[in-house]
Structures are given as C-alpha cells and as structure tokens.
CSV table of C-alpha atoms in Angstrom, one decimal:
chain,number,residue,atom,x,y,z
A,1196,ILE,CA,127.9,47.1,81.4
A,1197,THR,CA,128.3,50.9,81.2
A,1198,ILE,CA,129.2,53.6,78.8
A,1199,LYS,CA,132.3,54.2,80.6
A,1200,HIS,CA,133.2,50.6,80.1
A,1201,LEU,CA,132.6,50.8,76.4
A,1202,GLN,CA,134.9,53.9,76.2
A,1203,MET,CA,137.7,51.9,77.8
A,1204,LYS,CA,137.4,49.1,75.1
A,1205,LYS,CA,138.1,51.2,72.0
A,1206,PHE,CA,140.0,48.5,70.5
A,1207,LEU,CA,136.9,46.4,70.0
A,1208,TYR,CA,135.5,46.0,66.5
A,1209,ILE,CA,132.7,48.2,65.5
A,1210,PHE,CA,130.2,45.5,65.0
A,1211,VAL,CA,130.8,44.4,68.6
A,1212,ALA,CA,130.7,47.9,70.1
A,1213,ILE,CA,127.3,48.8,68.5
A,1214,PRO,CA,125.3,46.0,70.2
A,1215,LEU,CA,127.1,46.8,73.5
A,1216,ILE,CA,126.1,50.5,73.3
A,1217,PHE,CA,122.4,49.4,72.9
A,1218,ILE,CA,122.6,47.1,76.0
A,1219,ALA,CA,124.3,49.9,78.0
A,1220,THR,CA,121.6,52.4,77.0
A,1221,ALA,CA,118.8,50.0,78.1
A,1222,CYS,CA,120.5,49.4,81.6
A,1223,GLY,CA,121.5,53.0,82.4
A,1224,ASN,CA,119.5,56.4,82.9
A,1225,ASN,CA,118.6,58.4,79.9
A,1226,ASP,CA,117.0,61.9,80.4
A,1227,ASP,CA,115.0,61.6,77.3
A,1228,ASP,CA,113.3,58.5,78.5
A,1229,PRO,CA,111.3,59.1,81.7
A,1230,GLU,CA,110.6,55.4,82.1
A,1231,THR,CA,114.2,54.7,83.0
A,1232,ASP,CA,114.5,57.5,85.8
A,1233,PRO,CA,113.5,56.4,89.3
A,1234,ILE,CA,111.5,59.6,89.8
A,1235,THR,CA,110.1,61.8,87.1
A,1236,PRO,CA,107.8,64.9,87.6
A,1237,ILE,CA,104.6,64.7,85.8
A,1238,ASP,CA,101.7,67.0,84.9
A,1239,GLY,CA,103.7,70.1,84.8
A,1240,GLN,CA,105.3,69.6,88.2
A,1241,THR,CA,108.4,71.9,88.6
A,1242,GLN,CA,111.3,70.9,90.8
A,1243,THR,CA,111.3,74.3,92.6
A,1244,VAL,CA,108.0,75.4,94.2
A,1245,THR,CA,107.4,78.9,95.7
A,1246,VAL,CA,104.6,79.3,98.1
A,1247,PRO,CA,103.2,82.5,99.8
A,1248,ALA,CA,103.8,83.4,103.5
A,1249,ILE,CA,100.3,82.4,104.5
A,1250,GLY,CA,100.4,78.6,104.9
A,1251,GLU,CA,98.5,76.4,102.5
A,1252,ASN,CA,98.2,72.8,101.3
A,1253,GLN,CA,100.4,71.6,98.3
A,1254,THR,CA,100.9,68.6,96.3
A,1255,LEU,CA,104.0,67.2,94.4
A,1256,GLN,CA,103.3,64.9,91.5
A,1257,PHE,CA,105.7,62.4,90.0
A,1258,HIS,CA,106.1,58.9,88.4
A,1259,ALA,CA,108.2,56.3,90.5
A,1260,SER,CA,109.8,53.3,89.0
A,1261,GLU,CA,110.1,51.5,92.2
A,1262,PRO,CA,108.5,51.8,95.8
A,1263,TRP,CA,109.5,55.3,97.3
A,1264,THR,CA,109.9,57.2,100.7
A,1265,ALA,CA,109.9,60.9,101.3
A,1266,HIS,CA,111.2,63.2,104.1
A,1267,VAL,CA,112.1,66.9,104.5
A,1268,GLU,CA,115.5,68.4,104.8
A,1269,TYR,CA,115.9,72.0,106.2
A,1270,THR,CA,118.6,74.3,105.7
A,1271,ARG,CA,120.2,75.6,109.0
A,1272,SER,CA,119.0,79.2,108.5
A,1273,SER,CA,115.3,78.3,107.6
A,1274,MET,CA,114.2,77.0,111.0
A,1275,ARG,CA,114.5,77.1,114.7
A,1276,SER,CA,115.5,74.0,116.4
A,1277,ASP,CA,111.8,73.7,117.7
A,1278,GLU,CA,110.1,74.5,114.4
A,1279,GLU,CA,109.2,72.3,111.4
A,1280,TRP,CA,107.2,74.2,109.0
A,1281,ILE,CA,106.6,71.5,106.3
A,1282,ILE,CA,104.4,68.5,107.3
A,1283,LEU,CA,104.3,65.6,104.9
A,1284,ASN,CA,100.9,63.9,104.7
A,1285,GLN,CA,102.4,61.0,102.7
A,1286,THR,CA,105.8,59.6,103.3
A,1287,SER,CA,105.9,56.4,101.2
A,1288,GLY,CA,104.2,54.9,98.1
A,1289,GLU,CA,104.3,52.3,95.4
A,1290,PRO,CA,105.5,52.4,91.9
A,1291,GLY,CA,103.6,54.3,89.3
A,1292,ASP,CA,102.1,57.9,89.2
A,1293,SER,CA,102.4,59.1,92.7
A,1294,TYR,CA,101.9,62.2,94.7
A,1295,VAL,CA,103.0,63.8,98.1
A,1296,SER,CA,100.6,66.2,99.7
A,1297,TYR,CA,102.1,68.5,102.3
A,1298,SER,CA,101.1,71.4,104.6
A,1299,ILE,CA,103.0,74.7,105.0
A,1300,GLU,CA,102.9,76.7,108.2
A,1301,ASP,CA,102.6,80.5,108.1
A,1302,ASN,CA,105.9,82.3,107.7
A,1303,ALA,CA,106.0,84.9,110.4
A,1304,THR,CA,109.9,85.1,110.5
A,1305,GLY,CA,110.0,88.1,108.2
A,1306,LYS,CA,112.6,86.2,106.0
A,1307,GLN,CA,112.4,84.0,103.1
A,1308,ARG,CA,113.0,80.3,104.0
A,1309,GLN,CA,113.8,77.1,102.1
A,1310,ALA,CA,113.7,73.4,102.6
A,1311,ASP,CA,113.9,70.3,100.4
A,1312,ILE,CA,111.5,67.5,100.0
A,1313,VAL,CA,113.6,64.4,99.1
A,1314,ILE,CA,112.2,61.4,97.4
A,1315,LEU,CA,114.2,58.1,97.6
A,1316,CYS,CA,113.6,55.5,95.0
A,1317,SER,CA,115.8,52.6,93.8
A,1318,GLY,CA,118.8,53.7,95.7
A,1319,GLU,CA,118.6,57.3,94.3
A,1320,SER,CA,117.3,60.7,95.4
A,1321,TYR,CA,115.3,63.4,93.8
A,1322,THR,CA,114.9,66.8,95.4
A,1323,PHE,CA,112.0,69.2,95.1
A,1324,THR,CA,113.0,72.6,96.6
A,1325,ILE,CA,110.3,74.5,98.5
A,1326,ILE,CA,110.8,78.3,98.9
A,1327,GLN,CA,108.4,80.2,101.2
A,1328,LYS,CA,108.2,84.0,100.8
A,1329,PRO,CA,108.2,86.2,103.9
A,1330,ASP,CA,105.2,88.2,105.1
A,1331,GLU,CA,105.2,91.5,103.3
A,1332,SER,CA,105.3,93.5,106.5
A,1333,PRO,CA,104.8,97.2,106.1
A,1334,SER,CA,107.8,99.4,106.2
A,1335,PRO,CA,108.2,101.7,109.3
A,1336,ASP,CA,106.6,104.6,107.5
A,1337,VAL,CA,103.5,102.7,106.3
A,1338,ASP,CA,100.4,102.1,108.6
A,1339,MET,CA,99.7,98.6,109.6
A,1340,THR,CA,96.2,97.2,109.0
A,1341,VAL,CA,94.3,94.1,110.4
A,1342,HIS,CA,92.0,93.0,107.7
A,1343,VAL,CA,88.8,91.2,108.6
A,1344,LYS,CA,86.4,89.5,106.2
A,1345,VAL,CA,83.1,88.0,107.5
A,1346,HIS,CA,80.3,86.0,105.7
A,1347,SER,CA,77.1,86.1,107.9
A,1348,TYR,CA,73.9,84.2,107.5
A,1349,VAL,CA,71.0,84.8,110.0
A,1350,VAL,CA,67.7,83.2,110.4
A,1351,TYR,CA,65.3,85.0,112.8
A,1352,GLY,CA,62.6,83.5,115.0
A,1353,ASP,CA,59.9,85.0,112.6
A,1354,ASN,CA,61.5,83.1,109.6
A,1355,ARG,CA,63.1,86.2,108.2
A,1356,GLU,CA,66.6,85.6,106.8
A,1357,GLU,CA,69.5,87.9,106.5
A,1358,ASP,CA,72.6,87.2,104.4
A,1359,GLY,CA,75.6,89.6,104.3
A,1360,GLU,CA,79.2,90.2,103.6
A,1361,SER,CA,81.3,92.5,105.9
A,1362,GLU,CA,84.9,93.9,105.8
A,1363,TYR,CA,86.5,95.3,108.8
A,1364,HIS,CA,89.8,97.3,108.8
A,1365,PHE,CA,91.6,98.3,111.9
A,1366,TYR,CA,94.5,100.6,111.3
A,1367,PHE,CA,97.6,100.8,113.6
A,1368,ASN,CA,100.5,103.4,113.7
A,1369,PRO,CA,103.9,102.1,113.2
A,1370,ASP,CA,104.6,102.1,117.0
A,1371,GLY,CA,101.6,99.7,117.4
A,1372,SER,CA,99.1,102.3,118.7
A,1373,PRO,CA,95.5,102.3,117.1
A,1374,ARG,CA,94.9,104.9,114.4
A,1375,GLY,CA,91.3,104.2,113.3
A,1376,PHE,CA,88.9,101.7,111.7
A,1377,MET,CA,86.4,101.2,108.8
A,1378,PHE,CA,83.6,98.7,108.6
A,1379,LYS,CA,81.7,97.9,105.4
A,1380,SER,CA,78.8,95.6,105.2
A,1381,ARG,CA,75.7,94.7,103.0
A,1382,ASP,CA,72.7,93.0,104.6
A,1383,GLU,CA,69.9,91.5,102.5
A,1384,VAL,CA,66.7,90.6,104.2
A,1385,VAL,CA,63.9,88.4,102.9
A,1386,ASP,CA,60.5,87.8,104.3
A,1387,SER,CA,60.8,83.9,104.5
A,1388,PRO,CA,63.2,81.3,103.1
A,1389,ALA,CA,60.9,81.1,100.0
A,1390,GLY,CA,60.2,84.7,99.7
A,1391,PRO,CA,61.5,87.7,97.6
A,1392,THR,CA,64.3,89.8,98.9
A,1393,ARG,CA,62.6,92.6,100.9
A,1394,SER,CA,65.4,95.1,101.1
A,1395,TRP,CA,69.1,95.5,101.4
A,1396,VAL,CA,71.2,98.0,103.3
A,1397,ASP,CA,74.8,99.1,102.7
A,1398,ASN,CA,76.5,100.1,106.0
A,1399,LEU,CA,79.6,102.1,106.2
A,1400,THR,CA,81.2,102.9,109.6
A,1401,GLU,CA,84.4,105.1,109.9
A,1402,GLY,CA,86.4,106.3,112.8
A,1403,VAL,CA,89.6,108.2,113.2
A,1404,ILE,CA,91.4,108.0,116.6
A,1405,ARG,CA,92.9,111.1,117.9
A,1406,TYR,CA,95.5,111.6,120.7
A,1407,GLU,CA,96.2,114.5,122.9
A,1408,GLY,CA,98.6,113.9,125.8
A,1409,ASN,CA,97.2,110.9,127.9
A,1410,GLU,CA,93.7,111.3,126.3
A,1411,ILE,CA,92.2,109.4,123.3
A,1412,SER,CA,89.1,110.2,121.4
A,1413,CYS,CA,87.2,109.1,118.3
A,1414,THR,CA,84.1,110.2,116.4
A,1415,GLU,CA,82.3,107.2,114.7
A,1416,VAL,CA,79.9,107.8,111.9
A,1417,LEU,CA,77.7,105.1,110.5
A,1418,THR,CA,76.1,105.7,107.0
A,1419,MET,CA,73.3,103.5,105.9
A,1420,THR,CA,72.0,103.4,102.2
A,1421,ASP,CA,69.1,101.2,101.3
A,1422,ASN,CA,68.2,99.7,97.9
A,1423,ASN,CA,65.9,102.8,97.3
A,1424,GLY,CA,68.8,105.2,97.6
A,1425,ASN,CA,67.7,106.6,101.0
A,1426,VAL,CA,70.6,107.6,103.2
A,1427,SER,CA,70.7,107.9,106.9
A,1428,THR,CA,73.6,108.5,109.4
A,1429,GLU,CA,74.3,107.8,113.0
A,1430,LYS,CA,77.1,109.4,115.1
A,1431,SER,CA,78.8,108.6,118.3
A,1432,GLU,CA,81.6,110.3,120.2
A,1433,HIS,CA,84.1,108.3,122.4
A,1434,HIS,CA,86.6,109.9,124.8
A,1435,ALA,CA,89.0,108.0,127.2
A,1436,VAL,CA,91.8,108.8,129.6
A,1437,LEU,CA,94.8,106.5,129.4
A,1438,SER,CA,97.0,105.3,132.3
A,1439,ASP,CA,99.9,102.8,131.7
A,1440,GLY,CA,98.4,102.1,128.2
A,1441,ARG,CA,95.0,101.3,129.6
A,1442,VAL,CA,91.8,103.2,129.5
A,1443,VAL,CA,90.8,104.2,133.2
A,1444,SER,CA,87.9,106.6,132.6
A,1445,GLY,CA,86.0,108.3,129.9
A,1446,TRP,CA,82.7,109.0,128.4
A,1447,TYR,CA,80.6,108.3,125.3
A,1448,GLN,CA,77.5,109.7,123.6
A,1449,TYR,CA,75.3,108.4,120.9
A,1450,ASP,CA,73.6,111.0,118.6
A,1451,ASN,CA,71.7,113.3,120.8
A,1452,GLU,CA,71.4,110.8,123.7
A,1453,ASP,CA,72.7,111.7,127.2
A,1454,LYS,CA,76.4,111.6,127.8
A,1455,VAL,CA,77.4,108.5,129.8
A,1456,SER,CA,80.7,108.5,131.9
A,1457,TYR,CA,82.5,105.4,133.1
A,1458,GLU,CA,85.5,104.2,135.2
A,1459,LEU,CA,87.4,101.1,134.7
A,1460,THR,CA,89.3,99.2,137.5
A,1461,TYR,CA,92.1,96.8,137.0
A,1462,ASN,CA,93.9,94.2,139.1
A,1463,ALA,CA,97.7,94.0,139.6
A,1464,LEU,CA,98.0,91.7,136.5
A,1465,GLY,CA,96.4,94.4,134.3
A,1466,GLN,CA,93.1,92.6,133.9
A,1467,LEU,CA,89.8,94.5,134.0
A,1468,ILE,CA,87.8,93.7,137.1
A,1469,ARG,CA,85.2,96.3,137.3
A,1470,SER,CA,83.3,98.6,135.0
A,1471,THR,CA,81.3,101.5,136.6
A,1472,GLN,CA,79.0,103.6,134.4
A,1473,LYS,CA,77.0,106.7,135.3
A,1474,ASP,CA,74.0,107.7,133.3
A,1475,ASN,CA,72.4,110.8,134.8
A,1476,ASP,CA,71.4,109.5,138.4
A,1477,GLU,CA,71.6,105.8,137.5
A,1478,THR,CA,74.9,103.8,138.3
A,1479,ASN,CA,75.6,100.4,136.9
A,1480,VAL,CA,78.5,98.2,138.1
A,1481,HIS,CA,79.7,95.2,136.4
A,1482,ASP,CA,82.3,92.8,138.0
A,1483,VAL,CA,84.6,90.7,135.8
A,1484,ASP,CA,85.9,87.4,137.1
A,1485,TRP,CA,89.1,85.8,136.0
A,1486,ASP,CA,90.6,82.4,136.4
A,1487,ASN,CA,94.3,82.9,136.1
A,1488,ASP,CA,94.9,84.3,132.6
A,1489,ASN,CA,91.3,83.8,131.2
A,1490,MET,CA,88.1,85.8,131.8
A,1491,ARG,CA,85.5,83.5,133.1
A,1492,GLY,CA,82.4,85.6,133.8
A,1493,ILE,CA,80.8,89.0,134.1
A,1494,PHE,CA,78.2,89.8,136.8
A,1495,TRP,CA,75.6,92.6,136.9
A,1496,ASP,CA,74.2,92.2,140.5
A,1497,SER,CA,70.9,90.2,140.2
A,1498,ARG,CA,70.0,91.4,136.7
A,1499,GLY,CA,72.4,89.4,134.5
A,1500,SER,CA,75.4,87.4,134.0
A,1501,ALA,CA,77.8,85.9,131.4
A,1502,SER,CA,80.1,83.0,131.5
A,1503,PHE,CA,83.0,82.1,129.2
A,1504,THR,CA,84.7,78.8,128.5
A,1505,PRO,CA,88.3,79.2,127.0
A,1506,GLY,CA,89.3,76.9,124.2
A,1507,GLN,CA,92.7,75.5,123.3
A,1508,GLU,CA,93.7,78.2,120.9
A,1509,GLU,CA,95.6,81.2,122.3
A,1510,ASN,CA,94.8,85.1,121.6
A,1511,LEU,CA,98.3,85.6,120.0
A,1512,HIS,CA,98.1,89.6,120.1
A,1513,SER,CA,98.0,91.8,123.1
A,1514,SER,CA,96.9,94.8,120.9
A,1515,PHE,CA,94.0,93.0,119.3
A,1516,ASP,CA,91.5,91.1,121.3
A,1517,LEU,CA,89.6,88.5,119.2
A,1518,ASN,CA,87.1,87.7,121.9
A,1519,MET,CA,85.9,91.4,121.8
A,1520,LEU,CA,85.7,91.2,118.0
A,1521,TRP,CA,83.2,88.5,117.5
A,1522,ILE,CA,81.1,88.3,120.5
A,1523,GLN,CA,79.0,91.4,119.3
A,1524,ASP,CA,75.4,90.5,120.7
A,1525,PHE,CA,76.0,90.0,124.3
A,1526,GLU,CA,74.4,92.7,126.4
A,1527,MET,CA,76.8,92.0,129.2
A,1528,LEU,CA,79.8,92.8,127.1
A,1529,ASP,CA,78.0,95.8,125.7
A,1530,PHE,CA,77.4,97.1,129.2
A,1531,ALA,CA,80.8,96.2,130.5
A,1532,PHE,CA,82.9,96.9,127.5
A,1533,GLY,CA,81.0,97.9,124.5
A,1534,ASP,CA,79.2,101.0,125.8
A,1535,CYS,CA,82.6,101.9,127.3
A,1536,SER,CA,83.6,102.1,123.7
A,1537,ARG,CA,84.0,98.6,122.5
A,1538,ILE,CA,86.6,99.8,119.9
A,1539,TRP,CA,89.0,100.5,122.9
A,1540,SER,CA,88.7,96.8,123.8
A,1541,ILE,CA,89.1,95.4,120.4
A,1542,PHE,CA,92.4,97.5,120.2
A,1543,GLY,CA,93.5,95.9,123.6
A,1544,LEU,CA,93.2,99.1,125.5
A,1545,THR,CA,90.8,97.8,128.2
A,1546,GLY,CA,93.4,95.6,129.9
A,1547,LYS,CA,95.2,92.4,129.3
A,1548,PRO,CA,93.1,90.2,126.9
A,1549,SER,CA,92.2,86.6,127.9
A,1550,ARG,CA,95.0,84.3,127.0
A,1551,ASN,CA,92.8,81.9,125.2
A,1552,ILE,CA,90.1,82.4,122.6
A,1553,PHE,CA,86.6,81.5,124.0
A,1554,HIS,CA,85.1,78.3,122.8
A,1555,ASN,CA,81.7,78.9,124.4
A,1556,ALA,CA,80.0,82.0,125.8
A,1557,ASP,CA,76.7,82.0,127.6
A,1558,GLU,CA,74.5,85.0,128.8
A,1559,ASN,CA,71.3,85.4,130.8
A,1560,VAL,CA,69.9,88.9,131.2
A,1561,PHE,CA,66.4,89.3,132.7
A,1562,GLY,CA,65.6,85.8,131.7
A,1563,ASP,CA,66.8,86.3,128.0
A,1564,THR,CA,69.4,83.7,127.1
A,1565,SER,CA,72.0,83.5,124.3
A,1566,THR,CA,75.0,81.4,123.5
A,1567,TYR,CA,78.0,81.8,121.2
A,1568,THR,CA,80.2,78.9,120.0
A,1569,ILE,CA,83.5,79.6,118.4
A,1570,ASP,CA,85.2,76.9,116.3
A,1571,VAL,CA,88.7,78.0,115.4
A,1572,VAL,CA,89.8,76.5,112.0
A,1573,LYS,CA,93.2,78.2,112.0
A,1574,ASN,CA,95.1,80.5,114.3
A,1575,THR,CA,98.6,82.0,113.7
A,1576,LYS,CA,100.4,85.3,114.2
A,1577,ILE,CA,99.4,86.3,110.7
A,1578,GLN,CA,95.9,84.8,110.2
A,1579,THR,CA,93.0,83.4,112.0
A,1580,LYS,CA,90.0,81.6,110.6
A,1581,ALA,CA,87.0,80.8,112.7
A,1582,ILE,CA,83.2,79.9,112.5
A,1583,VAL,CA,81.2,81.7,115.1
A,1584,THR,CA,77.6,80.7,115.9
A,1585,PHE,CA,75.2,82.7,117.8
A,1586,MET,CA,71.7,81.4,119.1
A,1587,ASN,CA,69.2,83.0,121.4
A,1588,ASN,CA,65.9,82.0,123.0
A,1589,SER,CA,63.9,83.9,120.5
A,1590,GLY,CA,64.8,81.6,117.8
A,1591,THR,CA,67.6,83.6,116.1
A,1592,GLN,CA,70.6,81.8,114.8
A,1593,ASN,CA,73.5,83.7,113.3
A,1594,VAL,CA,76.5,82.0,111.6
A,1595,ASP,CA,79.6,84.1,110.8
A,1596,GLU,CA,82.7,82.9,108.9
A,1597,TYR,CA,85.7,84.9,109.9
A,1598,GLU,CA,89.0,85.4,108.0
A,1599,ILE,CA,91.3,87.7,109.8
A,1600,THR,CA,94.8,88.8,108.4
A,1601,TYR,CA,97.4,90.5,110.6
A,1602,PRO,CA,100.8,92.2,109.8
A,1603,SER,CA,103.5,90.1,111.2
A,1604,SER,CA,104.9,92.9,113.4
A,1605,LEU,CA,101.6,93.3,115.3
A,1606,LYS,CA,102.1,93.1,119.0
C-alpha cells in the first residue's frame, strides 16, 4: 500500500484512511527516519567528497539496511580508456554500519576530474561523488620547483649517531632548463645512543645557474652554522659546455684547490659511456656500462667498480635523475659524475638517465665496500616516496626517507 494509492481513494472514510496512512509510512521511505533508507551516510559523511591532486586513501562511511555492493562509474571526460584512478578496497558488505575504503591515483592530467562510487542495496542505489582537484601547476611566467624532503638517521661504526632533516629545492625555468638549487639541513650528533647531544650544524647550500650561449656555470656556496654560533663557508665553481642539451666538457674548483677539467663521451643513444678527468698531470678515466636503457656499472681500471641493479619502478622524468639524487656516498659516482658537477647530473644534463630506478647499488674502491638499497613506496609523475638505506664495511648505516614532489609539467 502506498501514499499514491491512498490519494486515489479519497472517498474512503477518515477513520479508514488514518490507519492506512500509518501502514504506508511504515512500508515506504522516510527521509526523517534513517532506519528506513537502504543507505544512510553516518559520522558526518558527505555525499560529495573533494580530494587533492596527490593521491591518498579515503573512506566512505554509511549504514546499510541490507547486504550491499559497490562499484565506480566514471564520466567520459574524467578518464582515458586505459586509466582507472579510483581503486575500491571493499566492494561488498553486510547490513549495519559499513565502510568502503578506496585509493586515489595522482591527478597529473592538469584538469579536475570526477567519478561516482555507487552503493547498491535493497534494489536501490546511493551515489557518492568524488571530485579530484588538478595539480596546481605553475603558470608559464612562474618558475617550477622540485621539492625534496629527507629525514635521515645515521649510526657510525664508533657508535656515534646523527639525526637530521633536509630540504632540497631544484628550480627550473618555464622552458624546463635548470635555474638553480637550494639545500637546507640540520645534523645533530651524539657520542653514543645513550649519550647527550654533542653538537648540531645547520647547513645551507645555494647555487644560481647562469647561461651564456652554449655554456653553463654555477657558483655553489655552503654556509655552516653550529650550535655555538660559529659560521664557516665553502665555495665551489662549476663550468660546463653544452652540446645537444648535454654537458660535453667543463671544469670545477673547490675553494682554493686546483682546477680540474673533464670531458664526457656519449653513445648514439645519448648515454654517458666515459668520463675523463685531468687534475694537473694525473688523468682518470671512468667507463660506464649499459644494458639497453639501464646503467649497470662504472669501472675505474683496477682501482674500483660499482654495479647497479634496476628495480621495477621507472625514472619518469628526463630532466631530473633520481638515481643521481639519492646515491650520494659512492666514490665511483663522485668521480665519474659528482666531481664533474653532480648538479648537472641531477638536472639530467649528463646524458639520458637510466630508465629504471636502482633497487641495489654496490661499490668496491681499493677494497672498501658499500651498498645502497632503494625501496620505492610510491612513484608517479608528481610525487615519489622512497626509503634509501646505505651501509659500508666500516659499520656506518644510514637510512633516508625521501618525499619528492614535482610540478606536473616537468619533462
């Protein structure tokens, strides 16, 4: 019996209509009584949910009167045929207070997108609308920045500990060329795990990249301030010649040390295969080995070598090389890339980066060994999270937690 049926029977006596109205109310939906609705949001749950561009996990909470199922419906303009950006972690449930947890992929489309999570219960549907904001990409007249946050914990072989937070900022021009960088960190050192803090040092490194024709240069200044207010500085100069967007030669100089010149050689694929450095009368040559699109090793005649094992995750940017960012303590990379101005390598100017992010990296220089392990937690065009562990044969262990955010228009 329904309200509509009652309205058609206006000729019934009032003492008959009143009981029928009560019966109809008990059988039909009533918005004021959540117990009669198949699906009712609970705990402040809204029907429309807005989420940020960087993906995250969310939960919908509701009360169900009967067993239920859930699925996602996309609007035509919100996805490509090969992309589903909402993943449901629950697709069915029993009556009572329920929830659907779901994961959102990063939105690198540059546009807002929308989809519906539809709950089916007792023959009826209830729709939760999910709106994901676009990445707030900088406008063409605003410089782009890659932001890096690092939490570090180090235990040395002599039981000293070091705990620190770091921020890196890599600045790009609107055309994608590098503009400069800034690194900030604070390192705290204690004598032993049970001992008091011995000291802390604030580090600030800044560099502005300058262009003149096919040449590029940078002055890097490191300012260190300890807990007693003592300030010291270190300066280095880096100069390079570009050809086809790659560094082919240059020189660098640290403080008052001798100037070192270098030449870089590439194969037909644009991959760096040799680094030749000249320091006064000494010449050092490092050969780089590739397996298709991945760097597999660096060799320094009989003095040292490094080997790299690629993981499953890909390096998604040609103008920012993750492998050069977080492998910072390998002498082989310092000799072959770093001392040829590592900053050029991080900005993707020393050849085509490895297609895949390294999962393991091992080094042996004059019998001293060290190992990196990189565990990628998340990797998209606009954010990477990873845990990087470094160990050497002197007993040092370093764990770095990286969170890197990119502008969506970064190449």
